[in-house]
PDB file of C-alpha atoms in Angstrom:
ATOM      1  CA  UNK A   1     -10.592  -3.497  31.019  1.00 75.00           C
ATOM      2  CA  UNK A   2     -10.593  -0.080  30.356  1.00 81.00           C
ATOM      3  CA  UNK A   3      -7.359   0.565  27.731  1.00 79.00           C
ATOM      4  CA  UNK A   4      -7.772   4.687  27.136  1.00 86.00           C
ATOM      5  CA  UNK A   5      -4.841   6.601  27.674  1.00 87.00           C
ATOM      6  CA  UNK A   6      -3.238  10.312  27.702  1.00 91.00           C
ATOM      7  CA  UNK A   7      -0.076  10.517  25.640  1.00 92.00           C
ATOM      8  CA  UNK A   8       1.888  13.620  26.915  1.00 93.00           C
ATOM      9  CA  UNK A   9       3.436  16.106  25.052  1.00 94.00           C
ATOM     10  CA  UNK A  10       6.157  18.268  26.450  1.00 93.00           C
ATOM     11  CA  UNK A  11       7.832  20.358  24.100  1.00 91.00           C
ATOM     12  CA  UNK A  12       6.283  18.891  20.481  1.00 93.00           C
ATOM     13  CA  UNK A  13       7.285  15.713  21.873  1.00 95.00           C
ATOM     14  CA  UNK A  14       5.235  12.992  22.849  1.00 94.00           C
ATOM     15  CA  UNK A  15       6.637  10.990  25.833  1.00 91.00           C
ATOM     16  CA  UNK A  16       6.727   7.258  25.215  1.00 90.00           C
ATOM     17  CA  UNK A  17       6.211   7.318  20.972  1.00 93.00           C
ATOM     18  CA  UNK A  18       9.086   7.175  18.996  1.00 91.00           C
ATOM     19  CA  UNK A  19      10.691   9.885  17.021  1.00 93.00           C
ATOM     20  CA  UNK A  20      11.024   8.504  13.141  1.00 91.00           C
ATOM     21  CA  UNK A  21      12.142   9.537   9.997  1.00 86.00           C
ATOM     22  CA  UNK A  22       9.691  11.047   7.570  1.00 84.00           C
ATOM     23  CA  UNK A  23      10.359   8.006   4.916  1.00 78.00           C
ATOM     24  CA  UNK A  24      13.280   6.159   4.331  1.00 70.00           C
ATOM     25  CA  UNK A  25      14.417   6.207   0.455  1.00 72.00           C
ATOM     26  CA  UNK A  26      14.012   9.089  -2.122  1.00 69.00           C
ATOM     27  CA  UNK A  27      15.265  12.321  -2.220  1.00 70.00           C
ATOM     28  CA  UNK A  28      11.842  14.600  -3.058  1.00 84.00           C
ATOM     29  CA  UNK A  29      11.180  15.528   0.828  1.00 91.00           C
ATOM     30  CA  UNK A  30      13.897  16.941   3.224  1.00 90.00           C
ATOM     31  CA  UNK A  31      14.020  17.921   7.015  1.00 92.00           C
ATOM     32  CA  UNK A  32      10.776  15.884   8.049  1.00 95.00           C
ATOM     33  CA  UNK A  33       9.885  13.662  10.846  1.00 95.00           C
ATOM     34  CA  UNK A  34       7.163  12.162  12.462  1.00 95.00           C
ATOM     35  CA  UNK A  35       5.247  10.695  15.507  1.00 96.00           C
ATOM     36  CA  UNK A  36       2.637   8.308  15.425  1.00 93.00           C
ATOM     37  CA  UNK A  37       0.303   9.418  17.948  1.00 94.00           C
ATOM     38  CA  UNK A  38      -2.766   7.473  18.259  1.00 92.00           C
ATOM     39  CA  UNK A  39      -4.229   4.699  16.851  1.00 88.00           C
ATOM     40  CA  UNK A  40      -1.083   2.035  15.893  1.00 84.00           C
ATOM     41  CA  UNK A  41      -0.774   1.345  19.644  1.00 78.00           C
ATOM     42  CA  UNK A  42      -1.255  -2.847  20.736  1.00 75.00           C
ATOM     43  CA  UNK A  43      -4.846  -1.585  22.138  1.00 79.00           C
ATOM     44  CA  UNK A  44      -5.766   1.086  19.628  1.00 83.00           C
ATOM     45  CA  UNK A  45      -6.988  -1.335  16.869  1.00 80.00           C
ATOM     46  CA  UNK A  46     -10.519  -0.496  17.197  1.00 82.00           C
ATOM     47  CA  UNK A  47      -9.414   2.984  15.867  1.00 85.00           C
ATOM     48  CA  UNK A  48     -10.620   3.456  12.311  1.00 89.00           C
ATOM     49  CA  UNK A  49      -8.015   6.512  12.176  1.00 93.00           C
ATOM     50  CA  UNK A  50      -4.265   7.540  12.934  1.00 93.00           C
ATOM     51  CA  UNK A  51      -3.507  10.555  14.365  1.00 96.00           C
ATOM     52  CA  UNK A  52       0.606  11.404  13.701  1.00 96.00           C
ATOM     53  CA  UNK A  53       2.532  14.455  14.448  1.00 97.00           C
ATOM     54  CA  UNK A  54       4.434  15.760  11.518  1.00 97.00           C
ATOM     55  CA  UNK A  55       7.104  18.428  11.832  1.00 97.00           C
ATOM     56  CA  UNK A  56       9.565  20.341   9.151  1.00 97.00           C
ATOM     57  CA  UNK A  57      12.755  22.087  10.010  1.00 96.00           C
ATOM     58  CA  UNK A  58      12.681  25.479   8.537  1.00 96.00           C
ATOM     59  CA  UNK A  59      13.611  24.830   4.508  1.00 94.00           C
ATOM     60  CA  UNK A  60      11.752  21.054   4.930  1.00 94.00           C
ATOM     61  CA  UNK A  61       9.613  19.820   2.784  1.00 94.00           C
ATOM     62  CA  UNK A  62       7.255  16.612   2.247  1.00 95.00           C
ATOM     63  CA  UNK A  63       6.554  14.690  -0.972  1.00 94.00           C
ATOM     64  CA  UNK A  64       4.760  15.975  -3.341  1.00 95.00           C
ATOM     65  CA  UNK A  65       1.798  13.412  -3.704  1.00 95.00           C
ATOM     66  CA  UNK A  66      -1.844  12.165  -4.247  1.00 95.00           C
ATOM     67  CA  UNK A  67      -4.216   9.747  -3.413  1.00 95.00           C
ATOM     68  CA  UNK A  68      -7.346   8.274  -2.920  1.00 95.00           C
ATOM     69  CA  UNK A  69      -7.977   8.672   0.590  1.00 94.00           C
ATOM     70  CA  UNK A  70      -9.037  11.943   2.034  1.00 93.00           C
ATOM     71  CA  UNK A  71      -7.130  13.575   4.853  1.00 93.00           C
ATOM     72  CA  UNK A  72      -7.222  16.259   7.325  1.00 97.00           C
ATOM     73  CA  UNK A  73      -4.028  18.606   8.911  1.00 98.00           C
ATOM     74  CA  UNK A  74      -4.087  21.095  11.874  1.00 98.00           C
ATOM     75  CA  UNK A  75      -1.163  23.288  11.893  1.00 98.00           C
ATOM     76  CA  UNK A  76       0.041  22.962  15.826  1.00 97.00           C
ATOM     77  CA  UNK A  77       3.383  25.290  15.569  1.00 97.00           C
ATOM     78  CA  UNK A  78       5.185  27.692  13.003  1.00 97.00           C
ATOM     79  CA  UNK A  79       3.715  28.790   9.375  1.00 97.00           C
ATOM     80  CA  UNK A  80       4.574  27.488   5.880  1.00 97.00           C
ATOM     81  CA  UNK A  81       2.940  26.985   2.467  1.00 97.00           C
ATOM     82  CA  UNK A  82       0.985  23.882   1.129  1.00 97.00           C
ATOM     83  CA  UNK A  83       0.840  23.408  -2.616  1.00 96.00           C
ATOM     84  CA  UNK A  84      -3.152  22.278  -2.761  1.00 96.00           C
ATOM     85  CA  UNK A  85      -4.110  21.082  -5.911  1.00 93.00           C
ATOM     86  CA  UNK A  86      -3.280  23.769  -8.510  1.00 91.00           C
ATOM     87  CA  UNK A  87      -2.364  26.518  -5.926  1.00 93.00           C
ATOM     88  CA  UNK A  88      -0.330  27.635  -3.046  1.00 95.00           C
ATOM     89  CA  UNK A  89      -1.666  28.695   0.229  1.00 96.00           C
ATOM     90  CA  UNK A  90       0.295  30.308   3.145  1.00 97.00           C
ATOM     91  CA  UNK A  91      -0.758  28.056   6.704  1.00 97.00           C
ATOM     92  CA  UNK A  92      -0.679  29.195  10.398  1.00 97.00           C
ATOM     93  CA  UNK A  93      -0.656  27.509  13.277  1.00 96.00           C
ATOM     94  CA  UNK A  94      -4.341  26.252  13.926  1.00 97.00           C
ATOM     95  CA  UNK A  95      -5.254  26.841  10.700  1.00 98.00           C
ATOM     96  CA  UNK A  96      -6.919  23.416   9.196  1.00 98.00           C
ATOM     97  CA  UNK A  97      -6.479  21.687   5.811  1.00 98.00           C
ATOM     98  CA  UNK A  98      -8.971  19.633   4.288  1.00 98.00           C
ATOM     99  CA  UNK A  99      -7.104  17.749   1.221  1.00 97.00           C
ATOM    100  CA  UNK A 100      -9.545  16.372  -0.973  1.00 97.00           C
ATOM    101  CA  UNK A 101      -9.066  12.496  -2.430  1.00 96.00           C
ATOM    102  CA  UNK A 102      -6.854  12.794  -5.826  1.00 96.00           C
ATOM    103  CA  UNK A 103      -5.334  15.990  -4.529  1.00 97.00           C
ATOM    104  CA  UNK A 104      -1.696  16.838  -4.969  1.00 96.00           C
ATOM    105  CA  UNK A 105      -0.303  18.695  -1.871  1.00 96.00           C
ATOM    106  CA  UNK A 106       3.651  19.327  -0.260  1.00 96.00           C
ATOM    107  CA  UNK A 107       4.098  21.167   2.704  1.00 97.00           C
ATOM    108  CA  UNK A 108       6.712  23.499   3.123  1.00 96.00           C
ATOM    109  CA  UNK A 109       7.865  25.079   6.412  1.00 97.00           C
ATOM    110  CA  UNK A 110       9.415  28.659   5.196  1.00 91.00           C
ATOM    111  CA  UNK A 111       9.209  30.348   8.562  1.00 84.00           C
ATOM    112  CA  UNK A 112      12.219  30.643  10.691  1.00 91.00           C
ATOM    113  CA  UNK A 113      10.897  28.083  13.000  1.00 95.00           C
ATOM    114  CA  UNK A 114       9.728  24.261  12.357  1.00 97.00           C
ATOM    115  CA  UNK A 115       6.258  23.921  11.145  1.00 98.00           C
ATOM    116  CA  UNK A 116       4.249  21.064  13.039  1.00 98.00           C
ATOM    117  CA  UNK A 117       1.019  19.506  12.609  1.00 98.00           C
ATOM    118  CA  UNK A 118      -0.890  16.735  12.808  1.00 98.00           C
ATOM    119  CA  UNK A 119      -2.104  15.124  10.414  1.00 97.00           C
ATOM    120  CA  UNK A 120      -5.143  12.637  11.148  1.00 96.00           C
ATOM    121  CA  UNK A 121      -5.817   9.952   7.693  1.00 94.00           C
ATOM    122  CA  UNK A 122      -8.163   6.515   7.421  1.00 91.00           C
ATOM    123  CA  UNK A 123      -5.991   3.073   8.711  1.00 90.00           C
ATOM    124  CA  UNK A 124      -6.539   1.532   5.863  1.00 89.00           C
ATOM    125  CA  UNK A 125      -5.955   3.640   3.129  1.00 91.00           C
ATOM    126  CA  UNK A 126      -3.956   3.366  -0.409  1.00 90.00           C
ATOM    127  CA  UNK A 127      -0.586   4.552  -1.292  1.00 91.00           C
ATOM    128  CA  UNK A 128       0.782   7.858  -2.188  1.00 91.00           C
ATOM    129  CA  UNK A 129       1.549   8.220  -5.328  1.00 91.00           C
ATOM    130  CA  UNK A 130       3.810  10.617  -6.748  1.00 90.00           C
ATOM    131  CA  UNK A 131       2.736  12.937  -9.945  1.00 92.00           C
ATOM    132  CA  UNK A 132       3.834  11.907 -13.475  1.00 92.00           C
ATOM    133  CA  UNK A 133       5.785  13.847 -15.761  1.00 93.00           C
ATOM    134  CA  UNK A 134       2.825  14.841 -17.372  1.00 93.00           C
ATOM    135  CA  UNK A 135       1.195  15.722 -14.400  1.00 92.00           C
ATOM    136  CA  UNK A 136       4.323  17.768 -13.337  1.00 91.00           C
ATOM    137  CA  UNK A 137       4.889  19.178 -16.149  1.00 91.00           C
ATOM    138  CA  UNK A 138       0.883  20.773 -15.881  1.00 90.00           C
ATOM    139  CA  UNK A 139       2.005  22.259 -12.127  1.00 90.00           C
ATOM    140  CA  UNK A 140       4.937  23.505 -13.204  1.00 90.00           C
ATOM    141  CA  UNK A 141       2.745  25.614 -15.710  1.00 90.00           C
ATOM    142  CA  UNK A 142       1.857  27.650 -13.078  1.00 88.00           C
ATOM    143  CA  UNK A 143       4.422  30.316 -11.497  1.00 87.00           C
ATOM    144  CA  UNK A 144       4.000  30.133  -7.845  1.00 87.00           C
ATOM    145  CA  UNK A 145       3.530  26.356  -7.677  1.00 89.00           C
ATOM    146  CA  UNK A 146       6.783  26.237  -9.652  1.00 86.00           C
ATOM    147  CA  UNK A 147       8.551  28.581  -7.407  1.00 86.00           C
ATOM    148  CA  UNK A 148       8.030  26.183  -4.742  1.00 86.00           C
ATOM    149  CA  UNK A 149       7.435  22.679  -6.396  1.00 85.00           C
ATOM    150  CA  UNK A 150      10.710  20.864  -4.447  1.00 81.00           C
ATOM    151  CA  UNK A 151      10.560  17.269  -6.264  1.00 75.00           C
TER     152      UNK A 151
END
């Protein structure tokens, strides 16, 4: 039996997939949410990737993280920053993001409208993990990265 689908969007909203909350506990990311697209579905474990839909209300923010997996992001809607490593680059919609494994990026949507992408990573992939004091410490070294480091 043939299991393919279409999920429609209308709006930045895919019909059918629930809305959810960035994560759930901590306080180092603000006005985030996001929609697992593709590949968590009943029939979508032969997918060797996820495909989710990530959007930030003006001001939002994600974690500031690493890991080990590699990941790529296409801006869909709005513009913002990313803090990439040890810099900060300004993103527009269909720009794409490559983020290296070990890489520490945050998102930032500081247009007047939400910034959306999606974001497309491995299924089975480590952890985030968030930077150390040390390693903080080392970004905040830098002027622009501290500017807009939001921990």
């Amino acid at each position: 039996m043939d299991k393919s689908k279409i999920v429609r969007a209308q709006g930045y909203r895919w019909q059918g997939v629930p809305l959810r909350e960035y994560k759930t506990e901590g306080s180092h990311f603000h006005a985030i949410t996001r929609q697992s697209l593709l590949g968590e579905g009943e029939d979508e474990q032969a997918v060797n990737f996820l495909t989710r839909y990530f959007e930030l209300q003006p001001g939002g923010y994600s974690t500031l993280e690493h890991h080990q997996h590699p990941h790529t992001v296409v801006v869909l809607r709005g513009s913002g920053e990313v803090i990439l490593g040890d810099r900060v680059e300004t993103i527009d919609r269909h720009d794409c993001i490559y983020i290296a494994p070990g890489t520490f990026h945050q998102f930032h949507a500081s247009g007047g409208e939400p910034l959306g992408f999606l974001c497309i990573v491995d299924r089975h992939r480590d952890r985030p993990a968030l930077p150390s004091q040390e390693e903080l410490e080392q970004l905040r070294r830098d002027d622009r990265i501290r500017r807009r480091l939001r921990i």
